[in-house]
Tab-separated table of C-alpha atoms in Angstrom:
chain	number	residue	atom	x	y	z
A	1	MET	CA	0.049	-0.002	-0.019
A	2	SER	CA	1.384	3.333	-0.997
A	3	SER	CA	0.563	6.297	0.238
A	4	CYS	CA	1.397	9.752	-0.685
A	5	LYS	CA	0.533	13.354	0.292
A	6	GLU	CA	-0.688	14.836	-3.063
A	7	ASP	CA	-3.173	17.387	-1.561
A	8	ASP	CA	-1.141	19.185	1.140
A	9	PRO	CA	0.012	22.739	-0.319
A	10	ARG	CA	3.479	22.187	1.258
A	11	ILE	CA	4.291	19.493	-1.285
A	12	ASP	CA	4.636	21.922	-4.184
A	13	GLY	CA	7.197	23.821	-2.520
A	14	ILE	CA	9.320	20.738	-1.469
A	15	GLN	CA	9.107	19.077	-4.961
A	16	SER	CA	10.207	22.271	-6.919
A	17	ARG	CA	13.179	22.198	-4.523
A	18	ILE	CA	14.436	18.558	-5.580
A	19	ARG	CA	17.073	18.983	-8.230
A	20	VAL	CA	17.389	16.109	-11.013
A	21	VAL	CA	20.950	15.411	-12.261
A	22	PRO	CA	21.019	13.442	-15.315
A	23	ASN	CA	23.509	10.465	-15.730
A	24	PHE	CA	24.553	10.054	-12.171
A	25	PRO	CA	25.900	7.900	-10.714
A	26	LYS	CA	26.069	6.242	-14.209
A	27	PRO	CA	24.606	6.911	-17.580
A	28	GLY	CA	20.765	6.766	-17.941
A	29	ILE	CA	20.154	7.475	-14.410
A	30	MET	CA	18.223	10.620	-13.479
A	31	PHE	CA	19.338	11.209	-9.886
A	32	GLN	CA	17.008	12.724	-7.531
A	33	ASP	CA	18.983	15.195	-5.520
A	34	ILE	CA	17.440	16.245	-2.072
A	35	THR	CA	20.435	18.490	-0.978
A	36	THR	CA	18.666	21.558	-2.709
A	37	VAL	CA	15.677	20.809	-0.544
A	38	LEU	CA	18.123	21.280	2.510
A	39	LEU	CA	19.152	24.591	1.305
A	40	ASP	CA	15.578	25.928	1.678
A	41	PRO	CA	14.965	25.956	5.474
A	42	ARG	CA	11.226	26.334	4.857
A	43	ALA	CA	11.008	23.296	2.567
A	44	PHE	CA	13.344	21.230	4.894
A	45	LYS	CA	10.955	22.084	7.680
A	46	ASP	CA	7.982	21.218	5.698
A	47	THR	CA	9.201	17.932	4.989
A	48	ILE	CA	9.902	17.067	8.469
A	49	ASP	CA	6.544	18.321	9.700
A	50	LEU	CA	4.686	16.350	7.266
A	51	PHE	CA	6.242	13.179	8.700
A	52	VAL	CA	5.796	14.323	12.109
A	53	GLU	CA	2.352	15.190	11.606
A	54	ARG	CA	1.695	11.560	10.531
A	55	TYR	CA	3.803	9.646	13.185
A	56	LYS	CA	3.530	11.800	16.450
A	57	SER	CA	0.382	9.840	17.724
A	58	LYS	CA	1.395	6.439	16.392
A	59	ASN	CA	3.544	5.287	19.575
A	60	ILE	CA	6.730	5.034	17.469
A	61	THR	CA	9.506	4.078	19.662
A	62	VAL	CA	12.205	3.715	17.198
A	63	VAL	CA	13.153	5.883	14.002
A	64	ALA	CA	15.903	3.851	11.851
A	65	GLY	CA	17.628	5.840	9.432
A	66	ILE	CA	19.636	4.409	6.430
A	67	GLU	CA	23.247	5.574	5.852
A	68	ALA	CA	23.751	8.375	4.755
A	69	ARG	CA	20.595	10.406	3.670
A	70	GLY	CA	18.424	8.792	5.913
A	71	PHE	CA	20.714	10.215	8.599
A	72	ILE	CA	19.477	13.762	7.532
A	73	PHE	CA	15.853	13.275	7.767
A	74	GLY	CA	15.436	10.570	10.520
A	75	PRO	CA	16.934	12.421	13.555
A	76	PRO	CA	14.535	15.383	13.180
A	77	ILE	CA	11.709	13.165	13.161
A	78	ALA	CA	12.991	11.049	15.986
A	79	LEU	CA	13.582	14.100	18.020
A	80	ALA	CA	10.011	15.565	17.344
A	81	ILE	CA	8.239	12.318	18.340
A	82	GLY	CA	10.587	11.436	21.089
A	83	ALA	CA	11.605	8.380	19.456
A	84	LYS	CA	15.274	6.862	19.675
A	85	PHE	CA	17.339	7.147	16.334
A	86	VAL	CA	19.104	3.965	15.236
A	87	PRO	CA	21.491	4.474	12.268
A	88	LEU	CA	21.664	1.485	9.886
A	89	ARG	CA	24.966	1.472	8.372
A	90	LYS	CA	27.346	0.130	5.686
A	91	PRO	CA	29.543	-2.883	6.997
A	92	LYS	CA	32.514	-1.893	9.657
A	93	LYS	CA	31.235	1.619	10.443
A	94	LEU	CA	29.417	0.780	13.533
A	95	PRO	CA	31.682	-0.197	16.534
A	96	GLY	CA	31.000	-3.066	18.834
A	97	LYS	CA	28.568	-5.983	18.246
A	98	VAL	CA	26.423	-5.707	15.085
A	99	ILE	CA	23.924	-7.763	13.185
A	100	ARG	CA	24.119	-7.679	9.489
A	101	GLU	CA	21.624	-8.361	6.714
A	102	GLU	CA	22.884	-8.963	3.021
A	103	TYR	CA	20.849	-7.592	0.013
A	104	ASP	CA	21.229	-7.692	-3.778
A	105	LEU	CA	22.478	-5.035	-5.750
A	106	GLU	CA	22.045	-4.852	-9.809
A	107	TYR	CA	25.653	-6.571	-9.909
A	108	GLY	CA	26.717	-8.239	-6.637
A	109	SER	CA	25.273	-7.451	-3.217
A	110	ASP	CA	25.858	-5.127	-0.166
A	111	CYS	CA	25.388	-5.534	3.433
A	112	LEU	CA	23.605	-3.301	6.214
A	113	GLU	CA	24.323	-3.336	9.927
A	114	MET	CA	22.582	-2.499	13.001
A	115	HIS	CA	23.746	-2.493	16.800
A	116	VAL	CA	23.074	-5.432	18.812
A	117	GLY	CA	20.857	-3.953	21.676
A	118	ALA	CA	19.736	-0.883	19.731
A	119	VAL	CA	16.291	-1.998	19.602
A	120	GLU	CA	14.231	-4.157	21.836
A	121	SER	CA	11.414	-6.757	21.113
A	122	GLU	CA	7.965	-5.290	20.731
A	123	GLU	CA	9.178	-1.779	19.795
A	124	ARG	CA	7.371	-0.042	17.145
A	125	ALA	CA	9.562	1.101	14.187
A	126	LEU	CA	9.621	3.550	11.458
A	127	VAL	CA	12.257	3.170	8.726
A	128	VAL	CA	13.511	6.429	6.982
A	129	ASP	CA	15.454	7.122	3.788
A	130	ASP	CA	15.533	10.057	1.213
A	131	LEU	CA	14.091	8.056	-1.503
A	132	ILE	CA	12.745	4.379	-2.439
A	133	ALA	CA	13.975	3.025	-5.944
A	134	THR	CA	14.002	-0.801	-5.933
A	135	GLY	CA	13.480	-1.324	-2.337
A	136	GLY	CA	16.274	-3.447	-1.634
A	137	THR	CA	17.946	-1.385	1.027
A	138	LEU	CA	14.686	-0.578	2.687
A	139	CYS	CA	13.568	-4.506	2.752
A	140	ALA	CA	17.109	-5.109	4.018
A	141	ALA	CA	16.578	-2.464	7.040
A	142	MET	CA	13.161	-3.966	7.818
A	143	ASN	CA	14.536	-7.364	8.088
A	144	LEU	CA	17.144	-6.165	10.646
A	145	LEU	CA	14.480	-4.675	12.566
A	146	GLU	CA	12.419	-7.678	12.590
A	147	ARG	CA	15.043	-9.907	13.380
A	148	ALA	CA	15.680	-7.756	16.679
A	149	GLY	CA	11.874	-8.278	17.361
A	150	ALA	CA	10.672	-4.964	16.546
A	151	GLU	CA	7.531	-4.241	14.545
A	152	VAL	CA	7.872	-2.054	11.624
A	153	VAL	CA	5.017	0.111	11.305
A	154	GLU	CA	5.810	1.783	8.199
A	155	CYS	CA	8.554	3.047	5.769
A	156	ALA	CA	8.855	6.788	5.155
A	157	CYS	CA	10.463	8.380	2.169
A	158	VAL	CA	10.731	11.802	0.575
A	159	ILE	CA	10.618	10.544	-2.918
A	160	GLU	CA	9.437	7.415	-4.608
A	161	ILE	CA	10.267	6.198	-8.113
A	162	PRO	CA	7.050	4.012	-8.765
A	163	ASP	CA	8.305	2.672	-11.944
A	164	LEU	CA	11.072	0.555	-10.064
A	165	LYS	CA	8.158	-0.886	-7.966
A	166	GLY	CA	9.961	-0.808	-4.671
A	167	ARG	CA	6.873	-0.692	-2.503
A	168	ASP	CA	6.315	-4.505	-3.788
A	169	ARG	CA	9.640	-5.493	-2.135
A	170	LEU	CA	8.519	-4.409	1.414
A	171	ASN	CA	6.698	-7.719	2.377
A	172	GLY	CA	3.266	-5.937	2.740
A	173	LYS	CA	4.552	-3.194	4.934
A	174	PRO	CA	3.041	0.228	4.201
A	175	LEU	CA	5.233	2.867	2.505
A	176	PHE	CA	4.520	6.661	2.957
A	177	VAL	CA	6.018	9.378	0.645
A	178	LEU	CA	5.855	12.890	-0.120
A	179	VAL	CA	6.714	13.028	-3.872
A	180	GLU	CA	6.504	10.523	-6.616
A	181	SER	CA	8.956	10.969	-9.471
A	182	GLN	CA	9.345	9.623	-13.031
B	1	MET	CA	18.002	32.196	38.569
B	2	ALA	CA	21.458	32.198	36.985
B	3	ALA	CA	22.653	29.174	39.062
B	4	GLN	CA	19.506	27.302	38.327
B	5	ILE	CA	20.556	27.721	34.213
B	6	VAL	CA	23.965	26.612	35.025
B	7	ASP	CA	22.857	23.667	37.038
B	8	SER	CA	20.601	22.753	34.508
B	9	THR	CA	23.395	22.723	31.762
B	10	ASP	CA	25.517	20.924	34.055
B	11	ASP	CA	22.880	18.025	34.523
B	12	ARG	CA	22.299	17.988	30.718
B	13	ILE	CA	26.058	17.598	30.177
B	14	SER	CA	26.363	14.813	32.532
B	15	ARG	CA	23.424	12.953	30.939
B	16	ILE	CA	24.993	13.316	27.647
B	17	SER	CA	28.285	12.337	28.997
B	18	SER	CA	27.235	9.211	30.625
B	19	SER	CA	25.137	8.262	27.486
B	20	ILE	CA	28.268	7.952	25.227
B	21	ARG	CA	29.748	4.460	25.206
B	22	VAL	CA	33.703	3.763	24.788
B	23	ILE	CA	34.423	0.808	22.641
B	24	PRO	CA	38.064	-0.202	22.934
B	25	ASP	CA	40.249	-1.187	20.185
B	26	PHE	CA	38.168	0.153	17.296
B	27	PRO	CA	38.498	0.678	14.553
B	28	LYS	CA	42.117	-0.464	15.393
B	29	PRO	CA	44.076	-1.786	18.567
B	30	GLY	CA	44.879	1.026	20.738
B	31	ILE	CA	41.965	3.193	19.916
B	32	MET	CA	39.312	3.998	22.507
B	33	PHE	CA	36.419	4.890	20.152
B	34	GLN	CA	33.885	7.176	21.522
B	35	ASP	CA	30.493	5.801	20.299
B	36	ILE	CA	27.709	8.328	20.357
B	37	THR	CA	24.819	5.959	18.981
B	38	THR	CA	23.961	5.324	22.569
B	39	LEU	CA	23.261	8.847	23.019
B	40	LEU	CA	21.022	8.615	20.195
B	41	LEU	CA	19.005	5.683	22.028
B	42	ASP	CA	18.289	8.258	24.810
B	43	PRO	CA	15.865	10.700	23.542
B	44	MET	CA	16.211	13.171	26.308
B	45	ALA	CA	20.047	13.109	26.050
B	46	PHE	CA	19.688	13.516	22.154
B	47	LYS	CA	17.343	16.435	22.794
B	48	ASP	CA	19.401	18.080	25.223
B	49	THR	CA	22.576	17.858	22.987
B	50	ILE	CA	20.601	19.789	20.187
B	51	ASP	CA	19.082	22.209	22.834
B	52	LEU	CA	22.619	22.792	24.086
B	53	PHE	CA	24.019	23.869	20.568
B	54	VAL	CA	20.673	25.742	19.470
B	55	GLU	CA	20.930	27.853	22.684
B	56	ARG	CA	24.388	28.822	21.794
B	57	TYR	CA	23.777	29.744	18.114
B	58	LYS	CA	20.205	30.675	17.849
B	59	ASP	CA	20.976	34.544	18.052
B	60	LYS	CA	24.535	34.501	16.163
B	61	ASN	CA	22.948	34.928	12.493
B	62	ILE	CA	24.030	31.548	11.411
B	63	ASN	CA	22.964	31.029	7.605
B	64	VAL	CA	24.395	27.718	7.292
B	65	VAL	CA	25.041	24.647	9.125
B	66	ALA	CA	27.714	22.427	7.485
B	67	GLY	CA	27.675	18.889	8.539
B	68	ILE	CA	30.536	16.155	7.911
B	69	GLU	CA	29.486	12.891	6.694
B	70	ALA	CA	28.306	10.730	8.311
B	71	ARG	CA	27.722	11.402	11.947
B	72	GLY	CA	27.661	15.152	11.360
B	73	PHE	CA	24.479	14.493	9.192
B	74	ILE	CA	23.000	13.341	12.526
B	75	PHE	CA	23.609	16.649	14.814
B	76	GLY	CA	23.693	19.127	11.863
B	77	PRO	CA	20.276	19.076	10.428
B	78	PRO	CA	18.364	19.389	13.648
B	79	ILE	CA	20.427	22.463	14.622
B	80	ALA	CA	19.871	23.774	10.957
B	81	LEU	CA	16.123	23.446	11.436
B	82	ALA	CA	15.775	25.064	15.109
B	83	ILE	CA	17.771	27.985	13.995
B	84	GLY	CA	16.465	28.319	10.483
B	85	ALA	CA	19.694	27.870	8.574
B	86	LYS	CA	20.346	25.941	5.633
B	87	PHE	CA	21.925	22.447	5.813
B	88	VAL	CA	24.943	21.554	3.562
B	89	PRO	CA	26.300	18.011	3.711
B	90	MET	CA	30.377	17.969	3.372
B	91	ARG	CA	30.923	14.393	1.738
B	92	LYS	CA	33.345	11.836	1.010
B	93	PRO	CA	34.373	11.788	-2.994
B	94	LYS	CA	31.852	10.925	-5.723
B	95	LYS	CA	28.808	10.970	-3.248
B	96	LEU	CA	27.303	14.460	-4.452
B	97	PRO	CA	25.932	14.612	-7.763
B	98	GLY	CA	26.602	17.485	-10.023
B	99	GLU	CA	29.298	20.184	-9.635
B	100	VAL	CA	31.362	20.063	-6.499
B	101	ILE	CA	34.398	21.578	-4.958
B	102	SER	CA	37.060	19.310	-3.280
B	103	GLU	CA	39.592	19.746	-0.711
B	104	GLU	CA	42.262	17.305	0.127
B	105	TYR	CA	43.199	16.613	3.648
B	106	SER	CA	46.057	14.383	5.457
B	107	LEU	CA	45.259	11.170	7.181
B	108	GLU	CA	47.648	9.262	9.379
B	109	TYR	CA	48.966	7.384	6.447
B	110	GLY	CA	47.884	9.033	3.101
B	111	THR	CA	45.194	11.472	2.191
B	112	ASP	CA	41.243	11.871	1.772
B	113	THR	CA	39.128	14.394	-0.227
B	114	MET	CA	36.161	16.224	1.031
B	115	GLU	CA	33.460	17.733	-1.313
B	116	MET	CA	30.806	20.386	-1.327
B	117	HIS	CA	28.260	21.387	-3.857
B	118	VAL	CA	29.073	24.271	-5.996
B	119	GLY	CA	26.582	27.013	-5.244
B	120	ALA	CA	25.477	25.588	-1.802
B	121	VAL	CA	26.948	28.605	-0.005
B	122	GLN	CA	27.376	32.152	-0.893
B	123	ALA	CA	30.182	34.539	-0.045
B	124	GLY	CA	29.606	36.447	3.095
B	125	GLU	CA	27.265	33.772	4.486
B	126	ARG	CA	27.955	32.945	8.176
B	127	ALA	CA	28.473	29.266	8.823
B	128	LEU	CA	28.679	26.573	11.783
B	129	VAL	CA	30.483	23.164	11.079
B	130	VAL	CA	29.328	20.288	12.973
B	131	ASP	CA	30.728	17.000	13.486
B	132	ASP	CA	30.118	14.400	16.534
B	133	LEU	CA	33.852	14.454	17.500
B	134	ILE	CA	36.975	16.161	16.954
B	135	ALA	CA	40.122	14.243	17.188
B	136	THR	CA	43.150	15.494	15.150
B	137	GLY	CA	41.096	18.156	13.498
B	138	GLY	CA	41.925	17.111	9.863
B	139	THR	CA	38.383	16.757	8.625
B	140	LEU	CA	37.094	19.908	10.346
B	141	SER	CA	40.170	22.007	8.893
B	142	ALA	CA	39.357	20.601	5.565
B	143	ALA	CA	35.707	21.808	6.000
B	144	ILE	CA	36.712	25.334	7.320
B	145	ARG	CA	39.059	25.500	4.124
B	146	LEU	CA	36.299	24.596	1.668
B	147	LEU	CA	34.110	26.899	2.997
B	148	GLY	CA	36.546	29.771	3.304
B	149	ARG	CA	37.393	29.254	-0.619
B	150	VAL	CA	34.070	30.314	-1.496
B	151	GLY	CA	34.178	33.231	0.780
B	152	VAL	CA	31.946	31.964	3.725
B	153	ASP	CA	32.649	33.053	7.274
B	154	VAL	CA	33.160	30.048	9.501
B	155	VAL	CA	31.800	31.551	12.735
B	156	GLU	CA	32.706	28.324	14.935
B	157	CYS	CA	32.998	24.543	14.803
B	158	ALA	CA	30.689	22.521	16.995
B	159	CYS	CA	31.298	18.934	18.128
B	160	VAL	CA	29.761	16.788	20.961
B	161	ILE	CA	33.031	15.324	22.065
B	162	GLU	CA	36.732	16.647	21.978
B	163	LEU	CA	39.800	14.389	22.507
B	164	PRO	CA	42.183	17.191	23.692
B	165	GLU	CA	45.338	15.093	23.840
B	166	LEU	CA	45.160	14.862	19.925
B	167	LYS	CA	45.228	18.876	19.992
B	168	GLY	CA	42.663	19.081	17.227
B	169	ARG	CA	41.775	22.496	18.360
B	170	SER	CA	45.200	23.865	17.337
B	171	ARG	CA	44.360	22.825	13.795
B	172	LEU	CA	41.335	24.948	13.362
B	173	GLY	CA	43.623	28.356	12.806
B	174	ASP	CA	41.830	31.255	14.270
B	175	LYS	CA	38.387	29.273	14.031
B	176	PRO	CA	36.760	28.926	17.803
B	177	LEU	CA	35.823	25.253	18.828
B	178	PHE	CA	32.700	24.600	21.019
B	179	VAL	CA	32.153	21.103	22.585
B	180	LEU	CA	30.114	19.580	25.063
B	181	VAL	CA	32.123	16.767	26.433
B	182	SER	CA	35.927	16.702	26.690
């Protein structure tokens, strides 16, 4: 189930601040650059507010953010709703004991890690990233949280690329996005 | 009333300090790694951290908060949002799409490069540089140089933790450093 806030007047401002960079990181890819949203304090605030309004009454205890752009959007949401923030990282970045989840790339595979003990059983979690493309990373993130016993309530992204059908990779978990992009 | 404010700050610092976890021998033998992820698991400590920075900077006409990848992305954005400044990510090579400027800096062995988007900041803007920790000061001084090259006035560097024995403060030139825990 994908839901998206088409009718809120703040969405236009956010969408207009997203910069599309062609052929990055490789030819044929139209990269959705959110750094230009961050340069507009009003647009950045509106982005966070839209998420906070949705989640503040949902008893979320954990916001998990995916390295690195999930680190920009996750913490402000966590702070506003009184949840803890858990960084989900590339291999070997987190010190101490971690659990890891491997996931497929177009060529080869990658891994996402989470600290042992960061999340407890029965916690209610939100997973945050700037964008969902194929959904591989978000799926790995959800698996990590569920392996630790948490319930993933929803995935939240600023942007979705619907053609890549990422929402179908989320094991039936709901996805909430602000902007859909071609 | 003044004494009450100081006590409140001391209480907050104490909570923040005790929430930081030290991991021995990471990323290599002999290094006592200061892990802030445990601070992020304590919503009160995380809020206090941000509040202490915001209280210091909210009346200083800061236009830009520059955060250093990746843990500077966790602390920088909440500060930027609270003081109405833009957030600019300072990244490892090849992560930022589009035109960038680069600054090389020394590591213990070899060098690394930091990048910032062209056009993210304007000459005359007042900036804060944020990271979780200052060790040797190499990364922070690279960020100061990058911003300085485009005419930005770096007002201060702000970190949660300082490792004073590594004398990072002396590598920041004339730029002041503010930390919560030393």
